[in-house]
PDB file of C-alpha atoms in Angstrom:
ATOM      1  CA  MET A   1       3.305  -3.123   2.685  1.00 94.00           C
ATOM      2  CA  VAL A   2      -0.265  -1.864   3.185  1.00 95.00           C
ATOM      3  CA  TYR A   3      -0.445   1.325   1.091  1.00 95.00           C
ATOM      4  CA  ASP A   4       2.233   0.216  -1.336  1.00 94.00           C
ATOM      5  CA  LEU A   5       3.895   1.595  -4.436  1.00 97.00           C
ATOM      6  CA  VAL A   6       3.055   0.680  -8.022  1.00 96.00           C
ATOM      7  CA  ARG A   7       6.516  -0.869  -8.474  1.00 96.00           C
ATOM      8  CA  PRO A   8       9.498   0.867  -6.803  1.00 96.00           C
ATOM      9  CA  LEU A   9      10.411   4.422  -7.803  1.00 97.00           C
ATOM     10  CA  GLY A  10      12.714   4.320 -10.814  1.00 96.00           C
ATOM     11  CA  VAL A  11      10.777   1.468 -12.457  1.00 97.00           C
ATOM     12  CA  ARG A  12      12.064   0.315 -15.865  1.00 97.00           C
ATOM     13  CA  GLN A  13       9.918  -0.396 -18.911  1.00 98.00           C
ATOM     14  CA  GLY A  14       8.700  -4.000 -19.056  1.00 97.00           C
ATOM     15  CA  GLU A  15       9.118  -4.775 -15.339  1.00 97.00           C
ATOM     16  CA  MET A  16       6.173  -6.751 -14.008  1.00 98.00           C
ATOM     17  CA  GLU A  17       4.975  -7.916 -10.616  1.00 98.00           C
ATOM     18  CA  ILE A  18       2.013  -9.856  -9.293  1.00 98.00           C
ATOM     19  CA  ASN A  19       1.185  -9.816  -5.587  1.00 98.00           C
ATOM     20  CA  ALA A  20      -1.650 -10.217  -3.120  1.00 98.00           C
ATOM     21  CA  LEU A  21      -2.294  -8.470   0.188  1.00 97.00           C
ATOM     22  CA  GLY A  22      -4.395 -10.261   2.810  1.00 98.00           C
ATOM     23  CA  ASP A  23      -5.853  -9.005   6.115  1.00 97.00           C
ATOM     24  CA  TYR A  24      -7.342 -11.443   8.639  1.00 97.00           C
ATOM     25  CA  ASN A  25      -9.382 -10.307  11.627  1.00 95.00           C
ATOM     26  CA  PRO A  26      -9.072 -13.050  14.293  1.00 94.00           C
ATOM     27  CA  TYR A  27     -12.013 -11.708  16.320  1.00 90.00           C
ATOM     28  CA  ASN A  28     -14.745 -12.010  13.688  1.00 91.00           C
ATOM     29  CA  GLY A  29     -13.048 -14.235  11.107  1.00 93.00           C
ATOM     30  CA  ASP A  30     -13.258 -11.659   8.277  1.00 94.00           C
ATOM     31  CA  PHE A  31     -10.643 -12.064   5.569  1.00 97.00           C
ATOM     32  CA  SER A  32     -10.035  -9.360   2.964  1.00 97.00           C
ATOM     33  CA  TRP A  33      -7.532  -9.848   0.172  1.00 97.00           C
ATOM     34  CA  ALA A  34      -6.606  -8.293  -3.139  1.00 98.00           C
ATOM     35  CA  PRO A  35      -4.608  -9.697  -6.072  1.00 98.00           C
ATOM     36  CA  GLU A  36      -2.639  -7.052  -7.987  1.00 98.00           C
ATOM     37  CA  LEU A  37      -0.859  -6.844 -11.341  1.00 98.00           C
ATOM     38  CA  GLU A  38       1.789  -4.127 -11.699  1.00 98.00           C
ATOM     39  CA  TYR A  39       3.599  -3.268 -14.935  1.00 98.00           C
ATOM     40  CA  GLY A  40       6.200  -0.747 -16.094  1.00 98.00           C
ATOM     41  CA  LEU A  41       4.659   0.971 -19.121  1.00 97.00           C
ATOM     42  CA  ALA A  42       7.821   3.013 -19.660  1.00 98.00           C
ATOM     43  CA  ASP A  43      10.872   4.053 -17.684  1.00 98.00           C
ATOM     44  CA  ASP A  44       9.611   5.816 -14.521  1.00 98.00           C
ATOM     45  CA  LEU A  45       5.938   5.092 -15.346  1.00 98.00           C
ATOM     46  CA  ALA A  46       3.915   2.143 -14.010  1.00 98.00           C
ATOM     47  CA  ILE A  47       0.294   1.010 -13.855  1.00 98.00           C
ATOM     48  CA  GLU A  48      -1.579  -1.371 -11.546  1.00 98.00           C
ATOM     49  CA  VAL A  49      -4.839  -3.290 -11.650  1.00 98.00           C
ATOM     50  CA  GLU A  50      -6.215  -4.545  -8.320  1.00 98.00           C
ATOM     51  CA  LEU A  51      -9.296  -6.657  -7.499  1.00 98.00           C
ATOM     52  CA  PRO A  52     -10.236  -6.410  -3.789  1.00 98.00           C
ATOM     53  CA  PHE A  53     -12.208  -9.324  -2.290  1.00 98.00           C
ATOM     54  CA  GLN A  54     -14.047  -9.824   1.001  1.00 96.00           C
ATOM     55  CA  ASP A  55     -13.780 -13.518   1.801  1.00 95.00           C
ATOM     56  CA  ALA A  56     -14.903 -15.140  -1.513  1.00 95.00           C
ATOM     57  CA  SER A  57     -16.857 -12.111  -2.770  1.00 97.00           C
ATOM     58  CA  HIS A  58     -15.303  -9.763  -5.340  1.00 98.00           C
ATOM     59  CA  GLU A  59     -16.093  -6.232  -4.112  1.00 97.00           C
ATOM     60  CA  ARG A  60     -14.237  -3.540  -6.060  1.00 97.00           C
ATOM     61  CA  TYR A  61     -12.097  -2.602  -9.059  1.00 98.00           C
ATOM     62  CA  LYS A  62      -8.999  -0.426  -8.635  1.00 98.00           C
ATOM     63  CA  VAL A  63      -6.681   1.037 -11.287  1.00 98.00           C
ATOM     64  CA  ALA A  64      -3.548   3.012 -10.372  1.00 98.00           C
ATOM     65  CA  ILE A  65      -0.792   4.927 -12.125  1.00 98.00           C
ATOM     66  CA  GLN A  66       2.539   6.077 -10.711  1.00 98.00           C
ATOM     67  CA  GLN A  67       5.287   8.307 -12.098  1.00 98.00           C
ATOM     68  CA  THR A  68       8.825   8.754 -10.785  1.00 98.00           C
ATOM     69  CA  LEU A  69       9.780  12.431 -10.846  1.00 98.00           C
ATOM     70  CA  GLY A  70      13.428  11.923 -10.020  1.00 97.00           C
ATOM     71  CA  VAL A  71      16.012   9.748  -8.306  1.00 97.00           C
ATOM     72  CA  ASP A  72      19.116  11.309  -6.718  1.00 96.00           C
ATOM     73  CA  TYR A  73      21.504   8.484  -5.893  1.00 93.00           C
ATOM     74  CA  ALA A  74      24.101  10.860  -4.423  1.00 93.00           C
ATOM     75  CA  GLN A  75      21.582  12.234  -1.899  1.00 94.00           C
ATOM     76  CA  GLY A  76      19.757   8.930  -1.471  1.00 96.00           C
ATOM     77  CA  THR A  77      16.352  10.382  -2.362  1.00 98.00           C
ATOM     78  CA  ALA A  78      13.550   9.664  -4.825  1.00 98.00           C
ATOM     79  CA  ASN A  79      10.277  11.461  -5.538  1.00 98.00           C
ATOM     80  CA  GLY A  80       7.121  10.684  -7.454  1.00 98.00           C
ATOM     81  CA  TRP A  81       3.351  10.677  -7.454  1.00 98.00           C
ATOM     82  CA  GLN A  82       0.637   8.057  -7.470  1.00 98.00           C
ATOM     83  CA  ALA A  83      -3.085   8.173  -8.235  1.00 98.00           C
ATOM     84  CA  PHE A  84      -5.826   5.583  -8.435  1.00 96.00           C
ATOM     85  CA  VAL A  85      -9.550   5.208  -8.888  1.00 97.00           C
ATOM     86  CA  ASP A  86     -11.660   2.700  -6.950  1.00 97.00           C
ATOM     87  CA  VAL A  87     -15.109   1.541  -8.091  1.00 97.00           C
ATOM     88  CA  ASN A  88     -17.464  -0.441  -5.855  1.00 96.00           C
ATOM     89  CA  LYS A  89     -18.784  -3.355  -7.911  1.00 96.00           C
ATOM     90  CA  HIS A  90     -22.195  -3.367  -6.198  1.00 95.00           C
ATOM     91  CA  THR A  91     -23.015   0.294  -5.463  1.00 94.00           C
ATOM     92  CA  LYS A  92     -20.990   1.834  -8.347  1.00 94.00           C
ATOM     93  CA  ALA A  93     -19.626   4.412  -5.880  1.00 94.00           C
ATOM     94  CA  LEU A  94     -16.418   5.983  -7.188  1.00 96.00           C
ATOM     95  CA  SER A  95     -13.470   7.211  -5.119  1.00 96.00           C
ATOM     96  CA  ALA A  96      -9.961   8.384  -5.985  1.00 97.00           C
ATOM     97  CA  ASP A  97      -6.599   8.881  -4.257  1.00 97.00           C
ATOM     98  CA  ALA A  98      -3.705  11.122  -5.236  1.00 98.00           C
ATOM     99  CA  THR A  99      -0.440  11.222  -3.280  1.00 98.00           C
ATOM    100  CA  TYR A 100       3.017  12.724  -3.480  1.00 98.00           C
ATOM    101  CA  ILE A 101       5.793  10.209  -2.694  1.00 98.00           C
ATOM    102  CA  HIS A 102       9.153  10.856  -1.051  1.00 98.00           C
ATOM    103  CA  ALA A 103      11.690   8.095  -0.355  1.00 98.00           C
ATOM    104  CA  ARG A 104      14.995   8.543   1.451  1.00 98.00           C
ATOM    105  CA  GLN A 105      17.991   6.369   2.303  1.00 97.00           C
ATOM    106  CA  TRP A 106      19.190   7.713   5.663  1.00 97.00           C
ATOM    107  CA  ALA A 107      22.072   5.302   6.240  1.00 95.00           C
ATOM    108  CA  ASP A 108      23.311   1.944   5.005  1.00 93.00           C
ATOM    109  CA  GLN A 109      20.520   0.085   6.801  1.00 97.00           C
ATOM    110  CA  TRP A 110      17.899   2.781   7.430  1.00 98.00           C
ATOM    111  CA  SER A 111      15.392   4.170   4.921  1.00 98.00           C
ATOM    112  CA  SER A 112      11.911   5.702   4.850  1.00 98.00           C
ATOM    113  CA  LEU A 113       8.955   6.133   2.527  1.00 98.00           C
ATOM    114  CA  SER A 114       6.383   8.914   2.944  1.00 98.00           C
ATOM    115  CA  MET A 115       3.159   9.738   1.092  1.00 98.00           C
ATOM    116  CA  LEU A 116       1.021  12.853   1.427  1.00 98.00           C
ATOM    117  CA  GLY A 117      -2.258  13.262  -0.423  1.00 98.00           C
ATOM    118  CA  LEU A 118      -6.031  13.266  -0.668  1.00 97.00           C
ATOM    119  CA  ARG A 119      -8.854  10.759  -1.009  1.00 97.00           C
ATOM    120  CA  VAL A 120     -12.205  11.811  -2.494  1.00 96.00           C
ATOM    121  CA  HIS A 121     -15.094   9.463  -1.644  1.00 92.00           C
ATOM    122  CA  ASN A 122     -18.294   9.130  -3.693  1.00 91.00           C
ATOM    123  CA  ILE A 123     -17.143  11.374  -6.527  1.00 92.00           C
ATOM    124  CA  ASN A 124     -20.257  10.491  -8.525  1.00 84.00           C
ATOM    125  CA  ARG A 125     -22.543  11.307  -5.577  1.00 84.00           C
ATOM    126  CA  SER A 126     -21.901  13.572  -2.566  1.00 84.00           C
ATOM    127  CA  ALA A 127     -18.128  13.954  -2.593  1.00 87.00           C
ATOM    128  CA  GLN A 128     -16.262  13.802   0.715  1.00 91.00           C
ATOM    129  CA  VAL A 129     -12.539  14.446   1.207  1.00 94.00           C
ATOM    130  CA  ASP A 130      -9.992  12.769   3.477  1.00 96.00           C
ATOM    131  CA  TYR A 131      -6.381  13.834   3.927  1.00 97.00           C
ATOM    132  CA  LEU A 132      -3.821  11.012   3.752  1.00 98.00           C
ATOM    133  CA  LEU A 133      -0.446  10.757   5.473  1.00 98.00           C
ATOM    134  CA  ASN A 134       1.523   7.518   5.270  1.00 98.00           C
ATOM    135  CA  ASN A 135       4.993   7.002   6.744  1.00 98.00           C
ATOM    136  CA  THR A 136       7.116   3.847   6.860  1.00 98.00           C
ATOM    137  CA  VAL A 137      10.568   3.341   8.367  1.00 98.00           C
ATOM    138  CA  PHE A 138      12.689   0.365   7.247  1.00 98.00           C
ATOM    139  CA  TYR A 139      15.728  -1.318   8.782  1.00 98.00           C
ATOM    140  CA  ASP A 140      17.709  -3.817   6.666  1.00 98.00           C
ATOM    141  CA  VAL A 141      18.826  -6.613   8.986  1.00 98.00           C
ATOM    142  CA  SER A 142      20.493  -8.432   6.086  1.00 97.00           C
ATOM    143  CA  PRO A 143      20.328  -8.396   2.261  1.00 95.00           C
ATOM    144  CA  ARG A 144      17.239 -10.624   2.496  1.00 97.00           C
ATOM    145  CA  LEU A 145      15.553  -9.527   5.728  1.00 98.00           C
ATOM    146  CA  THR A 146      13.977  -6.119   6.405  1.00 98.00           C
ATOM    147  CA  LEU A 147      11.985  -4.834   9.370  1.00 98.00           C
ATOM    148  CA  GLY A 148       9.438  -2.059   8.937  1.00 98.00           C
ATOM    149  CA  LEU A 149       7.001   0.106  10.873  1.00 98.00           C
ATOM    150  CA  GLU A 150       4.165   1.615   8.803  1.00 98.00           C
ATOM    151  CA  LEU A 151       1.715   4.280   9.969  1.00 98.00           C
ATOM    152  CA  ASN A 152      -1.255   5.080   7.722  1.00 98.00           C
ATOM    153  CA  GLN A 153      -3.372   8.082   8.721  1.00 98.00           C
ATOM    154  CA  GLU A 154      -6.653   9.478   7.381  1.00 97.00           C
ATOM    155  CA  ILE A 155      -8.163  12.778   8.530  1.00 96.00           C
ATOM    156  CA  SER A 156     -11.646  13.751   7.372  1.00 92.00           C
ATOM    157  CA  THR A 157     -12.664  17.332   6.672  1.00 87.00           C
ATOM    158  CA  GLY A 158     -14.839  17.031   9.788  1.00 84.00           C
ATOM    159  CA  GLY A 159     -11.732  16.378  11.886  1.00 85.00           C
ATOM    160  CA  THR A 160     -12.087  12.630  12.473  1.00 92.00           C
ATOM    161  CA  TRP A 161      -8.653  10.980  12.722  1.00 95.00           C
ATOM    162  CA  ARG A 162      -8.185   7.318  11.823  1.00 96.00           C
ATOM    163  CA  TYR A 163      -5.012   5.283  11.720  1.00 97.00           C
ATOM    164  CA  ARG A 164      -3.423   1.911  11.067  1.00 98.00           C
ATOM    165  CA  LEU A 165      -0.084   0.976  12.667  1.00 98.00           C
ATOM    166  CA  THR A 166       1.594  -2.093  11.154  1.00 98.00           C
ATOM    167  CA  PRO A 167       4.934  -3.505  12.384  1.00 98.00           C
ATOM    168  CA  GLN A 168       6.143  -5.824   9.643  1.00 98.00           C
ATOM    169  CA  VAL A 169       8.903  -8.072   8.349  1.00 98.00           C
ATOM    170  CA  HIS A 170       9.934  -8.578   4.706  1.00 98.00           C
ATOM    171  CA  TYR A 171      11.818 -11.670   3.570  1.00 98.00           C
ATOM    172  CA  ASP A 172      13.275 -12.111   0.075  1.00 98.00           C
ATOM    173  CA  ALA A 173      13.122 -15.870  -0.481  1.00 97.00           C
ATOM    174  CA  SER A 174      14.842 -15.394  -3.867  1.00 97.00           C
ATOM    175  CA  GLN A 175      15.303 -12.691  -6.495  1.00 95.00           C
ATOM    176  CA  TYR A 176      11.731 -13.417  -7.644  1.00 97.00           C
ATOM    177  CA  TYR A 177       9.733 -14.057  -4.446  1.00 98.00           C
ATOM    178  CA  THR A 178       9.180 -11.857  -1.366  1.00 98.00           C
ATOM    179  CA  LEU A 179       6.960 -12.510   1.639  1.00 98.00           C
ATOM    180  CA  GLN A 180       5.809  -9.624   3.832  1.00 98.00           C
ATOM    181  CA  MET A 181       4.066 -10.273   7.160  1.00 98.00           C
ATOM    182  CA  GLY A 182       2.799  -8.041   9.930  1.00 98.00           C
ATOM    183  CA  THR A 183       0.250  -7.391  12.628  1.00 97.00           C
ATOM    184  CA  ALA A 184      -1.798  -4.199  12.791  1.00 97.00           C
ATOM    185  CA  TRP A 185      -3.859  -2.007  15.084  1.00 97.00           C
ATOM    186  CA  SER A 186      -6.403  -0.150  12.970  1.00 97.00           C
ATOM    187  CA  THR A 187      -9.338   2.263  13.232  1.00 96.00           C
ATOM    188  CA  LEU A 188      -9.559   2.887   9.457  1.00 93.00           C
ATOM    189  CA  ASP A 189     -12.772   0.893   9.042  1.00 87.00           C
ATOM    190  CA  HIS A 190     -14.243   1.505  12.512  1.00 85.00           C
ATOM    191  CA  PRO A 191     -13.106   4.840  14.048  1.00 83.00           C
ATOM    192  CA  GLU A 192     -14.838   4.066  17.336  1.00 83.00           C
ATOM    193  CA  LYS A 193     -13.038   0.748  17.862  1.00 88.00           C
ATOM    194  CA  THR A 194      -9.462  -0.428  17.362  1.00 94.00           C
ATOM    195  CA  GLN A 195      -9.237  -3.643  15.366  1.00 94.00           C
ATOM    196  CA  ARG A 196      -6.368  -6.121  15.510  1.00 95.00           C
ATOM    197  CA  LEU A 197      -5.384  -7.613  12.155  1.00 97.00           C
ATOM    198  CA  TRP A 198      -2.896 -10.137  10.825  1.00 98.00           C
ATOM    199  CA  SER A 199      -1.530  -9.204   7.413  1.00 98.00           C
ATOM    200  CA  PHE A 200       0.603 -10.658   4.678  1.00 97.00           C
ATOM    201  CA  ARG A 201       1.666  -9.838   1.133  1.00 98.00           C
ATOM    202  CA  LEU A 202       3.176 -12.381  -1.266  1.00 98.00           C
ATOM    203  CA  ILE A 203       5.120 -10.887  -4.197  1.00 98.00           C
ATOM    204  CA  ARG A 204       6.359 -12.432  -7.441  1.00 98.00           C
ATOM    205  CA  VAL A 205       8.449 -10.291  -9.813  1.00 97.00           C
ATOM    206  CA  PHE A 206       9.337 -11.109 -13.408  1.00 95.00           C
TER     207      PHE A 206
END
């Protein structure tokens, strides 16, 4: 839900999705949100354009690409990679992420999604590197309702560990619309203080 895929692994050419992720901090009233457009350029290859906002102010530009390396339906596994660049609209600072993706269906109702990679901050200035580890476990309550627990972790080269833990629920209102909601405990933006956030993502597929 938070660090999401550019379309599911095994995307088909011509598939398209628009969605928006929102995070609300009830303690200071901050609201960050980001509309996204995702498109299948070819089978197993997708791109994404994202425009992050802080309240009503447009802050950054993000462009991502994702490739599926393989899907093994017999074993219930899928693998791929994802990379994106992020440009700050005001400071022009450039950062980039690259992650390896592994998805697994453990049982009829249980599945997981894991990402392992790097983030390089301020590429065009004094580059700094963070290590990324994201893990999500899903439980399908019904064909339309899914529960999830997502843990996003960032470790700097100096040893600072930051995290975001987001219990969440996904509801497929129809074959075209999905609503994801969750609450989070996060130190990603402020390592010295845990923030409580309310999150949602609204998805429309075509």
